Structures are given as C-alpha cells and as structure tokens.
C-alpha cells in the first residue's frame, strides 16, 4: 500500500505521453467524471478505453472517435500536423474495424500570427490524406487565440464509421500470433531527432499514413481472425502490447530478432539509447490473430503497399499473464512500460 | 566493424556454457562479483542477460550510475539556480532526479528555463545563440567529464559557465572493497571510463585488496567473456587486472584526454548520494577556471529551497545500500509501491541506469524461462 | 560510462569528423581523439566527442580471445567460426555501408 497518495498537483508532460502516468490520470480524473453508474447495453464506451467507441444500431455498429493534435514542430519529415490529424482519426476507426469512413470533423485553434501560407499547406495536406483514405471532412470549427496563448496550431478531428463486426483491443487468447504491420519507431524517432537537433545527415521520415485500406485487406483475407487490434501511437508497440496483455488476460512473448526496424531508425535508437518498441508510430497497427489464420493475414498485409514489412513477431501465452516478455536471443526480459516523455539518454 | 560481431547468439551461447562450467567449478555458491557502470547494467538488462547467468553467480550493480550518486545538495544547486531565473542546460538523465525539494523537471513545470542536451558542446552552442547566461549542469563520470574539459579548454562564450557535479570512479571501488559485509570477490571495470584512464590504473587496487579486475566492453559477448575470465580468476585464486576490451582500452589510456581532464578539473572529496564521503571522488574546476565556474559566478541560494527536514520517505530510502551491493531492490520497503518510476523517492529509481529503475522496468531477475530459437517465421 | 558508440569515419578535418553509426551520420568533435583519424577508421564516440580510434585488427584479436575462453572451459572448441569470414565482413563493412542490414 502506498505511504503517500500518488496524486500530482500539476499536470506534467508525462500525463500526455501515452504511458502509465497518462493512464492513471485518465482513470482517476476523466473516467471518474464521466463514468455511468449503469453500463448502457450496446455501447462500447469510455470505460473500455479502446481506440474508439462503438454504438450498436440494428445489426451494425456505429464507431466514433476523437483526437487532438499538438505536435511540434507542425511540419516534420514525411508529414505535418494536418496529415497526422486525419490519419490519426481514420486509423482509430480502422482499429475498431470501421474501415469505411462516413465522415470527419476538423476543429482548429490557431495562434495569432501563424503564417497563412502554413495554414493553407496544412489544409492541403489534410485534403490529400482524406483522398488517400477515401474520407471527407464534413464539419468543423475555427478559433484564433492571442500570441503566446497557444503554441502554433492545435487540431482536433473526430470521425464516424460503421462496421458489422467490432474489433476490440482485448479479445486475445493463448496461442494467438502477434503481427505488426510494418517497421517500428519511424515517426517518433524522426520527430525526436528534429526536436533535439540531433544533427543527422540522414533524414528519418515519419510513417504517418491512413491504414484503413491495409486493415480492410487483412480483415477481408480472413474475417473474424483478428482477435484484438490497436495502432501503436504514443507509447509505441510496447504500450499497445501491455494494454492488450492486461485487458486480454494473456502473457505475450515477443521475438526481438523478428521485429521489423529500419536501419536508420535502429541507428538513431542505438545512439540515443531509446528502444524502438517505446517510440510512437503513426501508420502501424499491432494485431493478435488466430494461429490458423496468421499466415493468410500476413500475406494479405504484405501484398498491400503499406504492409510490405509486416511480420509475425510474437505469440500469446497462458503464462506471465499481463506481462510482455522479450526474447532477446541472449536471454529474456520484460518489455518496459512506456513512461513519460522519451528523452535521449547519454549517461 | 559493426558491434553485431559481438552480438552473435551462437558465440554467446558458448560463452554462457563456459560460464556455467567455471562457476560450478568454484565450488561455493553464490559467488558475487560487482560491476561499477550504469551502462553495464543497462546492457545486462536490455539483452536479458540476467536470466541467462548461472544461478550460482550474483552480478551486483555497484555505484556506477552517475545520476544515482549525484548528491541531493548538488541537485539543489541546479534547482536553486533554475528557480533564480538562470537558464540551465542538462543531460536528459538528470532532469527528473529529485533533490531535497524537487527536481529540475519540477522547476521547469514551475516556469524555469531548462534545456536538455546530449552533448556539452550543444550547451555551448546555446550560449552562443543568446545573450542570457547559460549554466551547464555537468554530471557524469570521467568519460563524460573529459568532454566538459575539452570545451572549457577550447574557450567558451562569456555567458557560459559550468556547475560541476562530475564524479571519478576509481576511489569508490576502494570504498566498496572495504565495506563491512561485502561479498564481492571480483570486479568488472567500465570499458569506456578505462578508455580514458587506461587499464593500469586498477593495478594498485588489485595489489591492495587481492581482488581480480576485468576491464569489459558493453556488448553481450564482451560481458559474458569478461565474467568467464573473472570467475576463472576467482576459481584459481588469481588477482590481476585483465583487459578484455583492447579495441578501446590500452594500459595507459588516452593520455591527451587525461591531460585535458586534469588541466581543467581537480579531484576533491565529497558525498556520493547514499555512500557518504568518497575521497577524491568529485571533480571540481581548478582555480584558474574560476571565471567559468557557476559556483563562483552566481550566489546559489539553496537555503531558499529547504523548508524542513527530509520527508519520512526519504529516511526509508536505502539507495545507498543498493548501490553498494549490500541490498537489492526487493529489500526496500518502498520499492514498487511508494517508490516507482512515476513517483521516485531515490535516485536509483529515477535514472535509466539506476538499479531499482532497471529492476522495475525489466523485471529484476525474472523467471522467464530459457531463450528459445526463432519461433516466428 | 555512458553510451560510447562505435562508428565509421566518412570524412574529417582537424576539428571534427563525419561519422557513420549504424547507417546514421553525425558530426563529432576530435578534441579528445588519442590519435589522428582518417576516413575508413572506426572510432568510439561519447557525448559528441571521439574518445578512441579503434584499430580494426583489435576486433579480430578480441574475438579470438573469446574463442580461447570458450575452448578452455568447455573441452571442445567452438564450431569453426571461420576467422576469414569475420575479416570478410569487416572488409565488406568498410567498403560500403549501403542500406544496412536492418537488424
């Protein structure tokens, strides 16, 4: 039992970083505020803390999600905040099984003095991402705050889709294979390298992309074979695996040598001492797949342009429930739980 | 050359088998050896080596995490300066270490200007780009201190100064070797520090204490091979310095870097967090560099931070014993409940190289089963 | 004790070198280098400074030492690891670092 209540007097950066601190804040504060006393039937809601909410309508489910984007800098190698906003919401819907997007909203809050040229560029980027995803922005809002009152631009996007079969993040069973849809850590490493001025001569590029088409291909290859799925944004693949293991009451073992990592990403991760498993992705999903269907799902993913590097990287077990174990090839250890903002480690 | 040569799983397996055999030949159990380097602990944890060491071998982490041994008053100096409005540049590792009254991160949340850098040279660049004062909070052992010495010797802008909390490792090995209750029968020496200081520096220690020392690198093969050599010497009753990192370490080390180090810094005695006094364990700027010494340039008001005795929790913290290898994290009443990475009490939980942090994150010495061959195609 | 990382010198002048680490390039300072470095050399980098020029031959020496430790303590020698193979990899690494191995 803790000797001191672990409540923080101030909201810190770690509370937004996708790790333990954020989960605690959400659990204590947000769920506490909005929890319903009685669970509504036919609703997968806030308590599930899944990538989106799902509301049954007849024999189908309406899926609904929202996201705010505050990334600095707004333009980064491989994308920008606009592309990130659209893809983030499209992908959250896809993670629930809703790969056809009914509509998106876009609210922006802009700092006074933000260049009009940059705003137009961001909007154009959002439009392009919508076209890739087959989605449309149907509603929005625009606000301006005074100089210094907000950092550049903040974008909130919401999205709705429909599906006949909801995929949660907790349906795993022992024996299910863990598949990642591509290389790990590209987005987070690219942004971190830029933010900390790591003076690289090789540019790391974000993987930000709408993957609803990719997921549709996986679902169609073997309907019902995906037992759990999440996209590995803040907190990285490690965060997703921990959530899945905990919610699904399974253990997970990952084969480190099987993890797909680009050599540039691996290079920078070695240099700054940050594990690619902990780093954010913006175009990658982690899925648990029934063992008999894993090979077919993998083939379908690899046939899609965004899934060329998909790989089976692990397995669910009935041992070490709730724990994620990494087989390093030299031994085994637990995968760290993401915790707070990742800082380059030098010493 | 890529380090991949030194990550070959086949060779690693052979070295593990050799280690199993030597440790069983020693005939008593457990045998305890110590390393004094945070990066060794990181490597052991990262590669899951602890799960692979023989059961009869305890590889203890000593006071080799420079973040963990930076004493609270030193952190308080940095925090006080930050709260006084001075811009501080620091390595990321130090950002969240709690002093007596909060960390640099806490000061940052309260409005202080803190910049995280990965090189002291970057802090100097910051000072070039602005008119305001920039203080570099200099932490780390001699491997890192030489970089600070290099930039100071090369000349820095007038608005740049250094708050030195650098430490020097060799003196603390003496302290650990002489600690009552110590079970340590041999040491792994840090390969990167020895790149600077040379392997010969351990010869007086070995002669005095009759304990073998192996200078080791940081890849899985390096660590396993070093443990084989070390346990061989323990088995045979031999006490020598053996350099198993010749690609980076020579007997005399990097003379040029040593000259720079001692030109700029002098060793003085000081407290290491949890270890009390270490003679010659701290590095401070020599008098001729007073003009870049933040302690000379600023009046640092630490008293303003202190408003009472340390909290109850701090009194229960046993980081010192953990760092000396006398206790393990599981012996600590606070470990895993009141002291966790989100809310650390002691430095061992804050630093990415701290024993408690590593145990908490990686699972200590978990029973996770044997490593398997590839099961994923 | 921290994060010393080996890399390959791509180009250099008196003050600094452009070094390739795992396919990623960074400029590091030469103030602390123990010997002059030249393109094609391997160096150990720590917090943005070269602290050691790594002679390529020492890699092979070290691996041979490790083989000896294995031989001394398991009775039979390790599977023939073909020293020439190792040297070949080193040479290939020096000649061109296109693409990286990804692992």
mmCIF file with all atom_site columns, N, CA and C in Angstrom, chain B residues 16 19 72 85 120 136 146 161 170 177 182 206 209 214 216 220 240 263-264 284 289 293 304 327 366 377:
data_model
loop_
_atom_site.group_PDB
_atom_site.id
_atom_site.type_symbol
_atom_site.label_atom_id
_atom_site.label_alt_id
_atom_site.label_comp_id
_atom_site.label_asym_id
_atom_site.label_entity_id
_atom_site.label_seq_id
_atom_site.pdbx_PDB_ins_code
_atom_site.Cartn_x
_atom_site.Cartn_y
_atom_site.Cartn_z
_atom_site.occupancy
_atom_site.B_iso_or_equiv
_atom_site.pdbx_formal_charge
_atom_site.auth_seq_id
_atom_site.auth_comp_id
_atom_site.auth_asym_id
_atom_site.auth_atom_id
_atom_site.pdbx_PDB_model_num
ATOM 1  N N  . UNK B 1 16  ? 28.151 -18.635 -22.482 1.00 0.00 ? 16  UNK B N  1
ATOM 2  C CA . UNK B 1 16  ? 27.286 -18.961 -21.355 1.00 0.00 ? 16  UNK B CA 1
ATOM 3  C C  . UNK B 1 16  ? 27.604 -20.336 -20.802 1.00 0.00 ? 16  UNK B C  1
ATOM 4  N N  . UNK B 1 19  ? 30.717 -20.173 -18.871 1.00 0.00 ? 19  UNK B N  1
ATOM 5  C CA . UNK B 1 19  ? 30.492 -19.507 -17.590 1.00 0.00 ? 19  UNK B CA 1
ATOM 6  C C  . UNK B 1 19  ? 29.843 -20.468 -16.595 1.00 0.00 ? 19  UNK B C  1
ATOM 7  N N  . UNK B 1 72  ? 22.017 15.007  -3.232  1.00 0.00 ? 72  UNK B N  1
ATOM 8  C CA . UNK B 1 72  ? 20.899 15.964  -3.248  1.00 0.00 ? 72  UNK B CA 1
ATOM 9  C C  . UNK B 1 72  ? 21.331 17.432  -3.208  1.00 0.00 ? 72  UNK B C  1
ATOM 10 N N  . UNK B 1 85  ? 16.051 31.989  -11.927 1.00 0.00 ? 85  UNK B N  1
ATOM 11 C CA . UNK B 1 85  ? 15.862 32.566  -13.252 1.00 0.00 ? 85  UNK B CA 1
ATOM 12 C C  . UNK B 1 85  ? 16.993 32.309  -14.222 1.00 0.00 ? 85  UNK B C  1
ATOM 13 N N  . UNK B 1 120 ? 27.795 18.462  -24.163 1.00 0.00 ? 120 UNK B N  1
ATOM 14 C CA . UNK B 1 120 ? 28.147 19.761  -23.592 1.00 0.00 ? 120 UNK B CA 1
ATOM 15 C C  . UNK B 1 120 ? 28.391 20.780  -24.696 1.00 0.00 ? 120 UNK B C  1
ATOM 16 N N  . UNK B 1 136 ? 25.749 25.118  -17.583 1.00 0.00 ? 136 UNK B N  1
ATOM 17 C CA . UNK B 1 136 ? 25.723 23.695  -17.905 1.00 0.00 ? 136 UNK B CA 1
ATOM 18 C C  . UNK B 1 136 ? 25.855 22.905  -16.615 1.00 0.00 ? 136 UNK B C  1
ATOM 19 N N  . UNK B 1 146 ? 35.621 14.484  -19.472 1.00 0.00 ? 146 UNK B N  1
ATOM 20 C CA . UNK B 1 146 ? 36.650 14.930  -20.423 1.00 0.00 ? 146 UNK B CA 1
ATOM 21 C C  . UNK B 1 146 ? 36.055 15.807  -21.511 1.00 0.00 ? 146 UNK B C  1
ATOM 22 N N  . UNK B 1 161 ? 28.786 29.093  -18.243 1.00 0.00 ? 161 UNK B N  1
ATOM 23 C CA . UNK B 1 161 ? 29.534 28.619  -17.076 1.00 0.00 ? 161 UNK B CA 1
ATOM 24 C C  . UNK B 1 161 ? 29.106 27.198  -16.755 1.00 0.00 ? 161 UNK B C  1
ATOM 25 N N  . UNK B 1 170 ? 37.370 5.492   -9.834  1.00 0.00 ? 170 UNK B N  1
ATOM 26 C CA . UNK B 1 170 ? 38.313 4.599   -9.114  1.00 0.00 ? 170 UNK B CA 1
ATOM 27 C C  . UNK B 1 170 ? 38.256 4.690   -7.585  1.00 0.00 ? 170 UNK B C  1
ATOM 28 N N  . UNK B 1 177 ? 35.204 -2.114  -1.767  1.00 0.00 ? 177 UNK B N  1
ATOM 29 C CA . UNK B 1 177 ? 36.035 -3.264  -1.396  1.00 0.00 ? 177 UNK B CA 1
ATOM 30 C C  . UNK B 1 177 ? 36.229 -3.336  0.110   1.00 0.00 ? 177 UNK B C  1
ATOM 31 N N  . UNK B 1 182 ? 30.679 -6.840  2.725   1.00 0.00 ? 182 UNK B N  1
ATOM 32 C CA . UNK B 1 182 ? 30.709 -7.015  1.282   1.00 0.00 ? 182 UNK B CA 1
ATOM 33 C C  . UNK B 1 182 ? 31.081 -8.449  0.921   1.00 0.00 ? 182 UNK B C  1
ATOM 34 N N  . UNK B 1 206 ? 44.159 -3.758  -7.173  1.00 0.00 ? 206 UNK B N  1
ATOM 35 C CA . UNK B 1 206 ? 44.248 -5.215  -7.177  1.00 0.00 ? 206 UNK B CA 1
ATOM 36 C C  . UNK B 1 206 ? 45.311 -5.690  -6.185  1.00 0.00 ? 206 UNK B C  1
ATOM 37 N N  . UNK B 1 209 ? 43.945 -5.132  -2.475  1.00 0.00 ? 209 UNK B N  1
ATOM 38 C CA . UNK B 1 209 ? 42.804 -5.900  -1.990  1.00 0.00 ? 209 UNK B CA 1
ATOM 39 C C  . UNK B 1 209 ? 42.803 -7.346  -2.441  1.00 0.00 ? 209 UNK B C  1
ATOM 40 N N  . UNK B 1 214 ? 38.486 -7.249  -14.252 1.00 0.00 ? 214 UNK B N  1
ATOM 41 C CA . UNK B 1 214 ? 38.484 -7.416  -15.709 1.00 0.00 ? 214 UNK B CA 1
ATOM 42 C C  . UNK B 1 214 ? 37.860 -6.186  -16.329 1.00 0.00 ? 214 UNK B C  1
ATOM 43 N N  . UNK B 1 216 ? 35.898 -4.555  -19.125 1.00 0.00 ? 216 UNK B N  1
ATOM 44 C CA . UNK B 1 216 ? 34.938 -5.177  -20.045 1.00 0.00 ? 216 UNK B CA 1
ATOM 45 C C  . UNK B 1 216 ? 34.235 -4.170  -20.939 1.00 0.00 ? 216 UNK B C  1
ATOM 46 N N  . UNK B 1 220 ? 26.915 -8.008  -25.603 1.00 0.00 ? 220 UNK B N  1
ATOM 47 C CA . UNK B 1 220 ? 26.671 -9.268  -24.875 1.00 0.00 ? 220 UNK B CA 1
ATOM 48 C C  . UNK B 1 220 ? 27.893 -10.174 -24.788 1.00 0.00 ? 220 UNK B C  1
ATOM 49 N N  . UNK B 1 240 ? 44.496 -10.262 -10.678 1.00 0.00 ? 240 UNK B N  1
ATOM 50 C CA . UNK B 1 240 ? 45.206 -9.471  -11.685 1.00 0.00 ? 240 UNK B CA 1
ATOM 51 C C  . UNK B 1 240 ? 44.239 -8.513  -12.339 1.00 0.00 ? 240 UNK B C  1
ATOM 52 N N  . UNK B 1 263 ? 43.896 19.161  -16.400 1.00 0.00 ? 263 UNK B N  1
ATOM 53 C CA . UNK B 1 263 ? 44.203 20.579  -16.563 1.00 0.00 ? 263 UNK B CA 1
ATOM 54 C C  . UNK B 1 263 ? 43.034 21.421  -16.074 1.00 0.00 ? 263 UNK B C  1
ATOM 55 N N  . UNK B 1 264 ? 41.823 20.913  -16.321 1.00 0.00 ? 264 UNK B N  1
ATOM 56 C CA . UNK B 1 264 ? 40.624 21.686  -16.003 1.00 0.00 ? 264 UNK B CA 1
ATOM 57 C C  . UNK B 1 264 ? 40.063 21.324  -14.623 1.00 0.00 ? 264 UNK B C  1
ATOM 58 N N  . UNK B 1 284 ? 36.014 19.031  -9.429  1.00 0.00 ? 284 UNK B N  1
ATOM 59 C CA . UNK B 1 284 ? 35.650 20.454  -9.395  1.00 0.00 ? 284 UNK B CA 1
ATOM 60 C C  . UNK B 1 284 ? 36.621 21.228  -10.273 1.00 0.00 ? 284 UNK B C  1
ATOM 61 N N  . UNK B 1 289 ? 40.179 28.268  -13.571 1.00 0.00 ? 289 UNK B N  1
ATOM 62 C CA . UNK B 1 289 ? 38.967 28.289  -14.386 1.00 0.00 ? 289 UNK B CA 1
ATOM 63 C C  . UNK B 1 289 ? 37.790 28.893  -13.615 1.00 0.00 ? 289 UNK B C  1
ATOM 64 N N  . UNK B 1 293 ? 33.276 28.995  -13.666 1.00 0.00 ? 293 UNK B N  1
ATOM 65 C CA . UNK B 1 293 ? 32.681 28.187  -12.603 1.00 0.00 ? 293 UNK B CA 1
ATOM 66 C C  . UNK B 1 293 ? 31.381 28.840  -12.124 1.00 0.00 ? 293 UNK B C  1
ATOM 67 N N  . UNK B 1 304 ? 16.886 28.660  0.304   1.00 0.00 ? 304 UNK B N  1
ATOM 68 C CA . UNK B 1 304 ? 15.507 29.013  -0.054  1.00 0.00 ? 304 UNK B CA 1
ATOM 69 C C  . UNK B 1 304 ? 14.670 27.787  -0.413  1.00 0.00 ? 304 UNK B C  1
ATOM 70 N N  . UNK B 1 327 ? 22.316 -4.480  -0.514  1.00 0.00 ? 327 UNK B N  1
ATOM 71 C CA . UNK B 1 327 ? 20.891 -4.808  -0.521  1.00 0.00 ? 327 UNK B CA 1
ATOM 72 C C  . UNK B 1 327 ? 20.422 -4.838  -1.963  1.00 0.00 ? 327 UNK B C  1
ATOM 73 N N  . UNK B 1 366 ? 13.901 -12.036 -13.394 1.00 0.00 ? 366 UNK B N  1
ATOM 74 C CA . UNK B 1 366 ? 12.644 -12.776 -13.559 1.00 0.00 ? 366 UNK B CA 1
ATOM 75 C C  . UNK B 1 366 ? 12.883 -14.232 -13.942 1.00 0.00 ? 366 UNK B C  1
ATOM 76 N N  . UNK B 1 377 ? 8.312  -17.000 -38.150 1.00 0.00 ? 377 UNK B N  1
ATOM 77 C CA . UNK B 1 377 ? 8.906  -17.034 -39.494 1.00 0.00 ? 377 UNK B CA 1
ATOM 78 C C  . UNK B 1 377 ? 8.757  -15.699 -40.162 1.00 0.00 ? 377 UNK B C  1
#
